[in-house]
Coordinates of C-alpha atoms and ligand atoms in Angstrom, one line a residue:
X146 CA 165.4 -7.1 109.1
X147 CA 169.1 -6.4 108.5
X148 CA 169.6 -8.4 105.4
X149 CA 171.5 -6.4 102.7
X150 CA 169.0 -7.2 99.9
X151 CA 165.9 -6.0 101.8
X152 CA 165.9 -2.5 100.3
X153 CA 167.4 -3.6 97.0
X154 CA 165.8 -3.5 93.6
X155 CA 166.5 -6.3 91.1
X156 CA 166.6 -5.9 87.3
X157 CA 166.1 -9.0 85.1
X158 CA 168.1 -9.4 81.9
X159 CA 166.9 -11.8 79.3
X160 CA 170.3 -12.2 77.6
X161 CA 169.1 -13.2 74.1
X162 CA 167.1 -9.9 73.9
X163 CA 169.2 -7.3 75.7
X164 CA 172.1 -6.2 73.6
X165 CA 173.9 -7.9 70.7
X166 CA 177.6 -7.1 70.4
X167 CA 178.7 -9.2 67.5
X168 CA 175.7 -8.7 65.2
X169 CA 174.6 -12.3 65.0
X170 CA 171.1 -11.2 65.9
X171 CA 171.2 -12.6 69.5
X172 CA 172.1 -10.7 72.6
X173 CA 175.2 -11.7 74.5
X174 CA 177.3 -11.1 77.6
X175 CA 179.7 -8.5 76.0
X176 CA 176.5 -6.7 75.1
X177 CA 175.3 -6.8 78.7
X178 CA 178.7 -5.4 79.8
X179 CA 178.3 -2.5 77.5
X180 CA 175.1 -1.5 79.2
X181 CA 176.1 -1.8 82.8
X182 CA 176.5 2.0 83.1
X183 CA 172.9 2.4 82.0
X184 CA 171.7 0.1 84.8
X185 CA 173.8 2.0 87.3
X186 CA 172.1 5.2 86.1
X187 CA 168.7 3.6 86.7
X188 CA 169.9 2.8 90.2
X189 CA 169.2 -0.9 90.6
X190 CA 171.3 -3.1 92.9
X191 CA 171.1 -6.6 91.6
X192 CA 171.0 -8.1 88.1
X193 CA 169.1 -11.4 87.6
X194 CA 170.5 -13.0 84.6
X195 CA 168.2 -15.5 82.8
X196 CA 170.1 -18.6 81.9
X197 CA 173.4 -18.1 80.0
X198 CA 174.5 -21.7 80.4
X199 CA 175.3 -24.1 77.6
X200 CA 172.0 -25.2 76.1
X201 CA 170.4 -26.5 72.9
X202 CA 167.9 -23.6 73.4
X203 CA 164.7 -25.6 73.0
X204 CA 163.3 -23.4 75.8
X205 CA 165.6 -20.5 75.4
X206 CA 168.2 -21.7 77.9
X207 CA 165.8 -23.2 80.5
X208 CA 167.1 -26.5 79.1
X209 CA 170.7 -26.7 80.3
X210 CA 173.2 -29.2 78.9
X211 CA 176.2 -28.0 81.0
X212 CA 175.8 -26.1 84.3
X213 CA 179.4 -25.1 84.3
X214 CA 179.8 -23.6 80.8
X215 CA 178.4 -20.6 78.8
X216 CA 176.4 -21.0 75.7
X217 CA 178.5 -20.0 72.7
X218 CA 175.8 -17.6 71.4
X219 CA 176.2 -15.6 74.7
X220 CA 180.0 -15.7 74.8
X221 CA 182.6 -17.5 76.9
X222 CA 183.4 -18.1 80.5
X223 CA 186.0 -15.4 80.2
X224 CA 183.2 -13.0 79.1
X225 CA 181.1 -14.1 82.1
X226 CA 184.1 -13.5 84.5
X227 CA 184.5 -10.0 82.9
X228 CA 180.8 -9.3 83.5
X229 CA 181.0 -10.3 87.1
X230 CA 184.1 -8.2 87.7
X231 CA 182.7 -5.1 85.9
X232 CA 179.4 -5.4 87.6
X233 CA 181.0 -5.7 91.0
X234 CA 183.3 -2.8 90.3
X235 CA 180.1 -0.7 89.7
X236 CA 178.5 -2.0 92.9
X237 CA 176.0 -4.2 91.0
X238 CA 175.4 -7.8 92.2
X239 CA 174.7 -10.7 89.9
X240 CA 172.0 -13.3 90.5
X241 CA 172.1 -16.5 88.4
X242 CA 169.1 -18.4 87.2
X243 CA 169.3 -21.9 88.7
X244 CA 167.3 -24.4 86.7
X245 CA 167.4 -27.7 88.6
X246 CA 163.9 -29.2 88.4
X247 CA 165.1 -30.5 85.0
X248 CA 168.0 -30.5 82.7
X249 CA 168.3 -30.6 78.9
X250 CA 168.0 -34.1 77.3
X251 CA 171.5 -33.2 76.0
X252 CA 173.0 -33.0 79.5
X253 CA 175.7 -35.7 80.1
X254 CA 173.6 -37.0 83.1
X255 CA 170.6 -37.6 80.9
X256 CA 172.6 -39.2 78.0
X257 CA 174.1 -41.6 80.5
X258 CA 170.7 -42.2 82.2
X259 CA 169.0 -43.0 78.9
X260 CA 171.8 -45.3 77.8
X261 CA 170.7 -48.3 79.9
X262 CA 168.7 -49.4 82.9
X263 CA 171.9 -50.3 84.7
X264 CA 173.7 -47.1 84.1
X265 CA 174.7 -45.4 87.4
X266 CA 172.9 -42.3 86.2
X267 CA 169.6 -44.1 85.5
X268 CA 168.3 -42.9 88.8
X269 CA 169.2 -39.2 88.2
X270 CA 165.8 -38.9 86.3
X271 CA 162.3 -40.3 86.9
X272 CA 161.8 -43.4 84.8
X273 CA 158.8 -45.7 85.0
X274 CA 157.3 -48.6 83.1
X275 CA 154.9 -47.6 80.5
X276 CA 154.4 -46.8 76.8
X277 CA 153.6 -43.7 74.8
X278 CA 150.0 -44.9 74.6
X279 CA 149.8 -46.0 78.2
X280 CA 152.1 -43.6 80.2
X281 CA 152.8 -44.2 83.9
X282 CA 150.1 -41.7 84.9
X283 CA 147.8 -39.1 83.4
X284 CA 150.0 -36.0 83.9
X285 CA 150.2 -33.5 81.1
X286 CA 153.2 -31.3 80.3
X287 CA 152.9 -27.5 81.1
X288 CA 153.8 -27.0 77.5
X289 CA 150.9 -29.2 76.3
X290 CA 150.7 -32.9 75.4
X291 CA 151.7 -35.7 77.7
X292 CA 154.2 -35.4 80.6
X293 CA 155.9 -38.6 79.8
X294 CA 158.2 -39.6 76.9
X295 CA 158.7 -43.2 75.9
X296 CA 162.2 -44.3 75.2
X297 CA 162.2 -47.3 72.9
X298 CA 165.8 -48.4 73.6
X299 CA 165.2 -49.0 77.3
X300 CA 161.5 -49.5 77.0
X301 CA 160.5 -47.1 79.8
X302 CA 159.1 -43.6 80.0
X303 CA 160.7 -40.5 81.6
X304 CA 158.9 -37.7 83.2
X305 CA 159.1 -34.2 81.8
X306 CA 156.8 -31.5 83.3
X307 CA 157.9 -29.1 80.5
X308 CA 159.2 -30.0 77.0
X309 CA 160.2 -33.6 76.3
X310 CA 163.7 -32.2 75.8
X311 CA 163.6 -31.1 79.5
X312 CA 163.6 -34.3 81.6
X313 CA 162.8 -33.9 85.3
X314 CA 165.7 -34.6 87.8
X315 CA 165.0 -37.2 90.5
X316 CA 165.6 -35.2 93.7
X317 CA 164.9 -38.3 95.8
X318 CA 168.4 -39.5 94.7
X319 CA 170.9 -38.0 97.2
X320 CA 173.6 -38.0 94.5
X321 CA 171.5 -35.6 92.4
X322 CA 171.1 -33.2 95.4
X323 CA 174.8 -33.4 96.2
X324 CA 175.7 -32.6 92.5
X325 CA 173.4 -29.7 92.5
X326 CA 174.8 -28.3 95.7
X327 CA 178.3 -28.8 94.5
X328 CA 177.5 -26.8 91.3
X329 CA 175.8 -24.0 93.3
X330 CA 178.9 -23.8 95.6
X331 CA 181.1 -23.6 92.5
X332 CA 179.2 -20.6 91.2
X333 CA 179.2 -18.9 94.5
X334 CA 182.9 -19.5 95.0
X335 CA 183.3 -17.8 91.6
X336 CA 181.6 -14.7 93.2
X337 CA 178.0 -14.7 92.0
X338 CA 175.7 -13.2 94.6
X339 CA 172.7 -15.4 94.5
X340 CA 170.2 -17.5 92.6
X341 CA 166.7 -17.2 91.1
X342 CA 165.4 -20.8 91.3
X343 CA 163.4 -21.9 88.4
X344 CA 160.1 -23.8 89.4
X345 CA 161.9 -24.8 92.6
X346 CA 158.7 -25.8 94.3
X347 CA 158.1 -28.6 91.7
X348 CA 161.2 -30.7 92.6
X349 CA 159.4 -32.9 95.2
X350 CA 156.9 -35.2 93.4
X351 CA 154.3 -37.1 95.5
X352 CA 155.0 -40.7 96.5
X353 CA 153.8 -43.2 93.9
X354 CA 153.2 -40.5 91.3
X355 CA 149.4 -40.8 91.4
X356 CA 147.0 -39.6 88.7
X357 CA 146.0 -36.0 89.0
X358 CA 142.4 -34.7 88.5
X359 CA 141.6 -34.3 84.8
X360 CA 138.9 -32.0 83.6
X361 CA 136.5 -33.8 81.3
X362 CA 137.5 -32.1 78.0
X363 CA 141.2 -32.3 78.6
X364 CA 143.4 -35.0 77.2
X365 CA 145.8 -34.9 80.2
X366 CA 145.6 -33.8 83.8
X367 CA 147.3 -30.7 85.2
X368 CA 149.9 -32.1 87.6
X369 CA 150.5 -28.7 89.3
X370 CA 148.3 -29.4 92.4
X371 CA 150.3 -32.6 93.0
X372 CA 153.8 -31.4 92.2
X373 CA 153.8 -27.9 93.6
X374 CA 155.0 -27.7 97.2
X375 CA 155.4 -31.4 97.3
X376 CA 156.0 -33.5 100.5
X377 CA 159.8 -33.1 100.8
X378 CA 160.2 -29.6 99.4
X379 CA 160.9 -27.8 102.7
X380 CA 163.4 -30.4 104.0
X381 CA 165.3 -30.3 100.7
X382 CA 165.4 -26.5 100.7
X383 CA 166.6 -26.6 104.3
X384 CA 169.3 -29.1 103.3
X385 CA 170.3 -26.8 100.4
X386 CA 170.4 -23.9 102.7
X387 CA 172.6 -25.8 105.0
X388 CA 174.9 -27.1 102.3
X389 CA 175.2 -24.0 100.2
X390 CA 173.5 -20.8 101.3
X391 CA 174.0 -20.2 105.0
X392 CA 177.0 -18.3 106.0
X393 CA 177.2 -16.6 102.6
X394 CA 175.9 -13.1 101.7
X395 CA 173.6 -14.3 99.1
X396 CA 170.1 -13.5 97.9
X397 CA 167.7 -16.1 96.6
X398 CA 164.2 -16.0 95.1
X399 CA 162.3 -19.2 94.3
X400 CA 159.9 -19.3 91.4
X401 CA 156.9 -21.0 93.0
X402 CA 153.8 -21.4 90.9
X403 CA 150.8 -22.4 92.9
X404 CA 152.3 -21.0 96.2
X405 CA 149.9 -19.9 98.9
X406 CA 150.7 -17.3 101.6
X407 CA 150.9 -20.2 104.1
X408 CA 153.6 -22.0 102.1
X409 CA 155.4 -18.7 101.3
X410 CA 155.7 -18.0 105.0
X411 CA 157.8 -21.2 105.2
X412 CA 159.9 -20.7 102.0
X413 CA 160.6 -17.1 102.7
X414 CA 160.5 -17.0 106.5
X415 CA 162.4 -14.2 108.2
X416 CA 164.3 -17.0 110.0
X417 CA 166.1 -17.4 106.7
X418 CA 166.4 -21.2 106.7
X419 CA 165.1 -21.7 103.2
X420 CA 165.0 -18.9 100.7
X421 CA 165.1 -15.0 100.8
X422 CA 161.7 -14.7 99.0
X423 CA 159.5 -16.4 96.4
X424 CA 157.5 -15.3 93.4
X425 CA 153.8 -15.8 93.9
X426 CA 151.6 -16.2 90.8
X427 CA 148.1 -15.3 92.0
X428 CA 148.1 -11.8 90.6
X429 CA 149.3 -13.2 87.3
X430 CA 146.2 -15.4 87.1
X431 CA 143.5 -12.7 87.5
X432 CA 143.0 -12.3 83.8
X433 CA 143.0 -16.0 82.8
X434 CA 140.1 -18.0 81.4
X435 CA 137.5 -19.8 83.6
X436 CA 138.0 -22.8 81.4
X437 CA 141.0 -24.7 82.9
X438 CA 142.0 -26.2 79.5
X439 CA 142.4 -22.7 78.1
X440 CA 144.2 -21.4 81.2
X441 CA 145.9 -18.1 80.4
X442 CA 144.7 -18.0 76.8
X443 CA 142.0 -15.5 77.4
X444 CA 141.3 -11.8 76.6
X445 CA 140.0 -10.5 80.0
X446 CA 141.5 -7.6 81.9
X447 CA 142.0 -7.9 85.6
X448 CA 139.7 -5.7 87.7
X449 CA 141.1 -3.3 90.3
X450 CA 139.1 -5.1 93.0
X451 CA 140.7 -8.5 92.3
X452 CA 144.2 -7.0 92.0
X453 CA 144.0 -5.0 95.2
X454 CA 142.4 -7.9 97.1
X455 CA 145.2 -10.2 96.0
X456 CA 148.2 -7.8 96.6
X457 CA 146.7 -6.8 100.0
X458 CA 146.4 -10.4 101.1
X459 CA 150.1 -11.0 100.4
X460 CA 151.2 -7.7 102.0
X461 CA 149.3 -8.5 105.2
X462 CA 150.0 -12.2 105.4
X463 CA 153.7 -12.0 105.1
X464 CA 154.3 -8.8 107.1
X465 CA 156.6 -9.5 110.1
X466 CA 156.9 -13.2 109.2
X467 CA 158.3 -13.6 105.7
X468 CA 159.5 -11.5 102.8
X469 CA 157.6 -10.7 99.6
X470 CA 158.9 -10.3 96.1
X471 CA 157.1 -7.7 93.9
X472 CA 156.8 -8.0 90.2
X473 CA 154.6 -7.2 87.2
X474 CA 156.8 -8.6 84.5
X475 CA 159.3 -11.3 83.6
X476 CA 160.3 -13.3 80.5
X477 CA 157.1 -15.4 80.8
X478 CA 154.6 -12.6 81.2
X479 CA 153.1 -10.0 78.8
X480 CA 154.2 -6.4 79.2
X481 CA 152.6 -4.7 82.3
X482 CA 151.6 -1.5 80.5
X483 CA 149.7 -3.4 77.9
X484 CA 148.2 -5.8 80.5
X485 CA 147.2 -3.8 83.6
X486 CA 147.8 -0.4 82.1
X487 CA 146.8 1.3 78.9
X488 CA 149.0 1.5 75.8
X489 CA 146.3 2.9 73.5
X490 CA 147.9 6.3 73.3
X491 CA 151.2 7.8 74.1
X492 CA 149.7 9.9 77.0
X493 CA 148.0 6.9 78.6
X494 CA 151.0 4.7 78.1
X495 CA 153.3 7.0 80.0
X496 CA 150.8 7.9 82.7
X497 CA 149.6 4.3 83.4
X498 CA 153.2 2.9 83.3
X499 CA 154.2 5.3 86.0
X500 CA 151.0 4.6 88.0
X501 CA 151.6 0.9 88.0
X502 CA 155.3 1.4 88.9
X503 CA 154.3 3.5 91.8
X504 CA 151.7 0.9 93.0
X505 CA 154.3 -1.9 93.0
X506 CA 157.3 0.0 94.3
X507 CA 155.4 1.4 97.3
X508 CA 154.6 -2.0 98.6
X509 CA 156.6 -4.1 101.0
X510 CA 159.1 -6.6 99.5
X511 CA 161.8 -6.6 96.9
X512 CA 160.8 -5.1 93.5
X513 CA 161.9 -6.7 90.3
X514 CA 162.1 -4.7 87.0
X515 CA 162.1 -6.6 83.8
X516 CA 164.3 -5.2 80.9
X517 CA 162.3 -2.5 79.0
X518 CA 159.7 -2.1 81.7
X519 CA 161.5 1.1 82.8
X520 CA 160.8 2.7 79.4
X521 CA 157.3 1.4 79.2
X522 CA 157.9 -1.2 76.4
X523 CA 154.6 -2.7 75.2
X524 CA 153.4 -6.0 74.0
X525 CA 154.7 -7.1 70.6
X526 CA 151.4 -6.7 68.7
X527 CA 152.2 -9.7 66.5
X528 CA 149.3 -10.6 64.1
X529 CA 150.4 -13.8 62.5
X530 CA 151.4 -17.2 63.9
X531 CA 154.7 -17.1 62.0
X532 CA 155.9 -14.1 64.2
X533 CA 155.9 -16.3 67.3
X534 CA 158.9 -18.4 68.3
X535 CA 158.2 -19.4 71.9
X536 CA 157.7 -23.2 72.2
X537 CA 154.9 -22.7 74.7
X538 CA 152.9 -20.4 72.4
X539 CA 153.4 -22.6 69.4
X540 CA 152.4 -25.7 71.3
X541 CA 149.4 -24.0 72.7
X542 CA 148.2 -23.0 69.2
X543 CA 148.7 -26.5 67.9
X544 CA 146.7 -28.0 70.8
X545 CA 143.9 -25.5 71.2
X546 CA 143.3 -24.6 67.5
X547 CA 144.5 -27.5 65.4
X548 CA 143.9 -30.5 67.6
X549 CA 141.1 -29.7 70.0
X550 CA 139.5 -26.9 68.0
X551 CA 138.6 -25.1 71.2
X552 CA 139.2 -21.6 69.7
X553 CA 139.3 -20.5 66.1
X554 CA 142.5 -19.0 64.6
X555 CA 141.5 -15.4 64.9
X556 CA 140.6 -15.7 68.6
X557 CA 143.7 -17.6 69.5
X558 CA 145.8 -15.0 67.7
X559 CA 144.2 -12.3 69.9
X560 CA 144.9 -14.4 73.0
X561 CA 148.5 -14.9 71.9
X562 CA 148.8 -11.2 71.4
X563 CA 147.7 -10.7 74.9
X564 CA 149.5 -13.5 76.7
X565 CA 152.3 -15.0 74.7
X566 CA 155.7 -15.1 76.3
X567 CA 157.1 -13.6 73.1
X568 CA 155.6 -10.2 74.2
X569 CA 158.4 -10.0 76.8
X570 CA 161.1 -11.3 74.6
X571 CA 161.2 -8.8 71.7
X572 CA 164.6 -7.0 71.6
X573 CA 165.4 -4.2 74.1
X574 CA 164.7 -0.9 72.4
X575 CA 167.8 1.2 72.8
X576 CA 167.3 3.9 70.1
X577 CA 165.6 4.6 66.8
X578 CA 168.6 3.1 64.8
X579 CA 168.1 -0.1 62.8
X580 CA 166.6 -2.9 64.9
X581 CA 166.2 -0.5 67.8
X582 CA 170.0 -0.4 68.3
X583 CA 169.9 -3.9 69.5
X584 CA 171.7 -5.5 66.6
X585 CA 172.6 -4.6 63.0
X586 CA 171.6 -8.0 61.8
X587 CA 168.3 -9.9 61.5
X588 CA 167.2 -10.5 65.1
X589 CA 166.2 -13.9 66.5
X590 CA 162.9 -12.4 67.6
X591 CA 161.1 -9.5 65.8
X592 CA 161.7 -6.0 67.0
X593 CA 158.6 -4.2 68.1
X594 CA 158.0 -1.5 65.4
X595 CA 157.1 1.1 68.0
X596 CA 160.9 1.3 68.8
X597 CA 161.2 4.5 66.8
X598 CA 159.2 6.3 69.6
X599 CA 159.7 4.0 72.6
X600 CA 163.4 3.7 73.2
X601 CA 166.1 4.3 75.9
X602 CA 167.6 7.2 74.0
X603 CA 164.3 9.1 74.0
X604 CA 163.6 8.2 77.6
X605 CA 167.0 9.5 78.8
X606 CA 166.4 12.8 76.9
X607 CA 163.0 13.4 78.4
X608 CA 163.1 14.5 82.1
X609 CA 159.4 13.4 82.4
X610 CA 160.0 9.9 81.0
X611 CA 159.0 6.6 82.6
X612 CA 162.7 5.9 83.1
X613 CA 163.2 8.8 85.5
X614 CA 160.0 7.9 87.4
X615 CA 161.5 4.4 88.0
X616 CA 164.8 6.0 88.9
X617 CA 163.1 8.1 91.5
X618 CA 161.1 5.2 92.9
X619 CA 164.4 3.3 93.4
X620 CA 166.0 6.3 95.0
X621 CA 163.0 6.6 97.4
X622 CA 163.3 3.0 98.4
X623 CA 167.0 3.4 99.1
X624 CA 166.5 6.5 101.3
X625 CA 163.1 6.0 103.0
X626 CA 163.2 3.1 105.4
X627 CA 159.4 3.1 105.7
X628 CA 159.2 1.6 102.2
X629 CA 161.1 -1.4 103.3
X630 CA 159.9 -1.9 106.9
X631 CA 156.5 0.0 107.1
X632 CA 153.2 -1.7 107.7
X633 CA 150.8 -1.8 104.8
X634 CA 147.2 -0.9 105.3
X635 CA 144.3 -0.2 102.9
X636 CA 142.6 3.2 103.5
X637 CA 139.3 2.5 105.2
X638 CA 136.5 1.9 102.7
X639 CA 138.9 1.4 99.8
X640 CA 138.2 -2.4 99.5
X641 CA 135.3 -1.9 97.2
X642 CA 136.5 1.0 95.2
X643 CA 136.5 0.2 91.5
X644 CA 138.6 3.1 90.4
X645 CA 141.0 4.3 93.1
X646 CA 143.5 2.3 95.1
X647 CA 144.6 4.0 98.3
X648 CA 146.9 2.5 101.0
X649 CA 149.3 3.7 103.6
X650 CA 152.7 2.5 104.8
X651 CA 153.6 3.3 108.3
X652 CA 156.5 2.8 110.7
X653 CA 157.4 4.4 114.0
X654 CA 158.2 7.8 112.6
X655 CA 156.9 8.1 109.0
X656 CA 153.6 7.5 107.2
X657 CA 153.2 7.3 103.4
X658 CA 149.9 7.8 101.8
X659 CA 149.6 6.2 98.3
X660 CA 146.8 7.3 96.0
X661 CA 146.4 5.7 92.5
X662 CA 143.8 6.1 89.8
X663 CA 143.5 2.8 87.9
X664 CA 141.3 4.3 85.2
X665 CA 141.4 6.8 82.3
X666 CA 138.8 9.1 83.9
X667 CA 138.8 11.7 86.6
X668 CA 137.5 10.8 90.0
X669 CA 137.2 12.6 93.3
X670 CA 137.4 11.0 96.7
X671 CA 137.2 12.5 100.2
X672 CA 140.2 10.7 101.6
X673 CA 141.7 13.1 104.1
X674 CA 145.2 14.2 103.1
X675 CA 146.7 15.6 106.3
X676 CA 147.8 19.2 106.3
X677 CA 151.6 19.6 105.8
X678 CA 151.9 16.3 104.0
X679 CA 154.6 16.5 101.3
X680 CA 154.0 15.0 97.9
X681 CA 157.2 13.0 97.2
X682 CA 156.4 11.5 93.8
X683 CA 153.7 11.8 91.2
X684 CA 153.1 11.4 87.5
X685 CA 151.5 14.9 87.2
X686 CA 153.4 18.1 87.7
X687 CA 150.7 19.8 89.9
X688 CA 148.4 18.6 92.6
X689 CA 144.6 18.8 92.6
X690 CA 144.2 17.3 96.0
X691 CA 141.2 15.0 96.2
X692 CA 140.6 15.1 92.5
X693 CA 142.5 12.3 90.7
X694 CA 143.1 12.7 87.0
X695 CA 143.4 9.8 84.5
X696 CA 146.0 7.3 85.8
X697 CA 147.2 9.8 88.4
X698 CA 149.6 8.4 91.0
X699 CA 150.9 10.3 94.0
X700 CA 152.5 9.5 97.3
X701 CA 152.4 11.8 100.3
X702 CA 154.8 11.7 103.2
X703 CA 154.1 12.9 106.7
Ligands
GLC807 C1 160.0 -21.3 84.4 C2 160.7 -20.4 83.5 C3 160.2 -20.6 82.1 C4 160.6 -22.0 81.7 C5 160.1 -23.0 82.7 C6 160.8 -24.3 82.5 O1 158.7 -21.1 84.5 O2 160.5 -19.1 83.9 O3 160.7 -19.6 81.2 O4 160.0 -22.2 80.4 O5 160.3 -22.6 84.0 O6 162.1 -24.2 82.8

């Protein structure tokens, strides 16, 4: 239990959208440095930096062409060193994004690999005989279309689970693993404090790369059931732990789509022989379409029952065995207040954002806050396709509307407005100045027009803002051990409640009682609140006991 990061809160920065310092319309490292004091004020402990490495930016930096250099739009290695030094001086740690399931097709390894079948780097990637018409198997790419790209000069195909500019590394090759470990050690020797590992549970592909199950109306099969948590994943992560992580004070989180609680118990075991924790995705799938081809392109809202059942399952399964991560948001997900909350009015936006923050931050695990979440930034509200820039959103439109005609334009635009990754990537709203104080120049991604009201400056000037609610939640985690170590339990009879979520956290000397109204109506419950219980945080000034007002959230301690 003694790991330093167990009561820490992590803040994710998406560098392109955080703060532009040279007015080229793209955020950068000097911009991040200029905002460190702000993060210190919020109270977070660790910054997870989405990729700043050299990259052609086909997938916004998740396509890396040089693991040991900084992309010029973000600055230089000297800027990075300054960031690390200033963050450390303020007591903030830096977690790097580690993208090693694939590289960019512009990486020197891939260029060598593609240059000839006899090149020593050929085996750094996954090449098989096949053609564009008859690829080696039926796998699709997670960004739509086939998962294989034919290379006419060497007459073979290479595997890419994501864009064709993101070829998958061949982890079966010990030289690949040694190079990755070497690179990780290089960053840790420089002083970084850990890694968030991009789709790390996809690195072990099944022997023989068999076909996956294809749904009848899909052109390609979803490879996830075969590539997630593959046969060698645990032995390679243990090897990585041995070669890089053990004996260092680092924190790691694996991005692991398709992970089950049983798998997570192994990845994030308290024994610490693989990773510190993993991101599970089940709660992010509660509002997806029943049609597997459409996946997350849907318009549903998750019910409280489904959400509670899922979060409770993870809280209970991992307690005492492994460690949870807790998140609502990241650069791939829509904004939590628009998704699980209610951004239809200023009042409901503020109340529901605080309620959802309380829900998450009172659970066991390490909470992640995504930039702008702490001021209740909302979805982008884009209405036309030309507003979108994300490769995944644009490919999805092409496939679903243009090619397969599964949805019409208007429906797909509504689905994009709900689920596009661009919702997370609009520039950080600092003030009501031009472009929200993010940049003086045209921004790479549109600024959300609601920045005049929703911005950091306003939040800091309002003692009742969402910002100060997050600040208080973080402070509570740092000062009340029960939030870190206490047992989670649903209040009896709460399982089937469609409006109110009620749970306790309990250790040897403290109990917390968390009451949350998931709806915009008032509800009364006869849950017994012990006499003498102290209300330690709420989104309402006064307390009406068993009557819960719209989106009311409160925590009692006794
Ligand atoms: C992860 C990243 C996402 C990226 C993908 C491919 O899911 O979070 O942004 O597109 O991996 O690297």
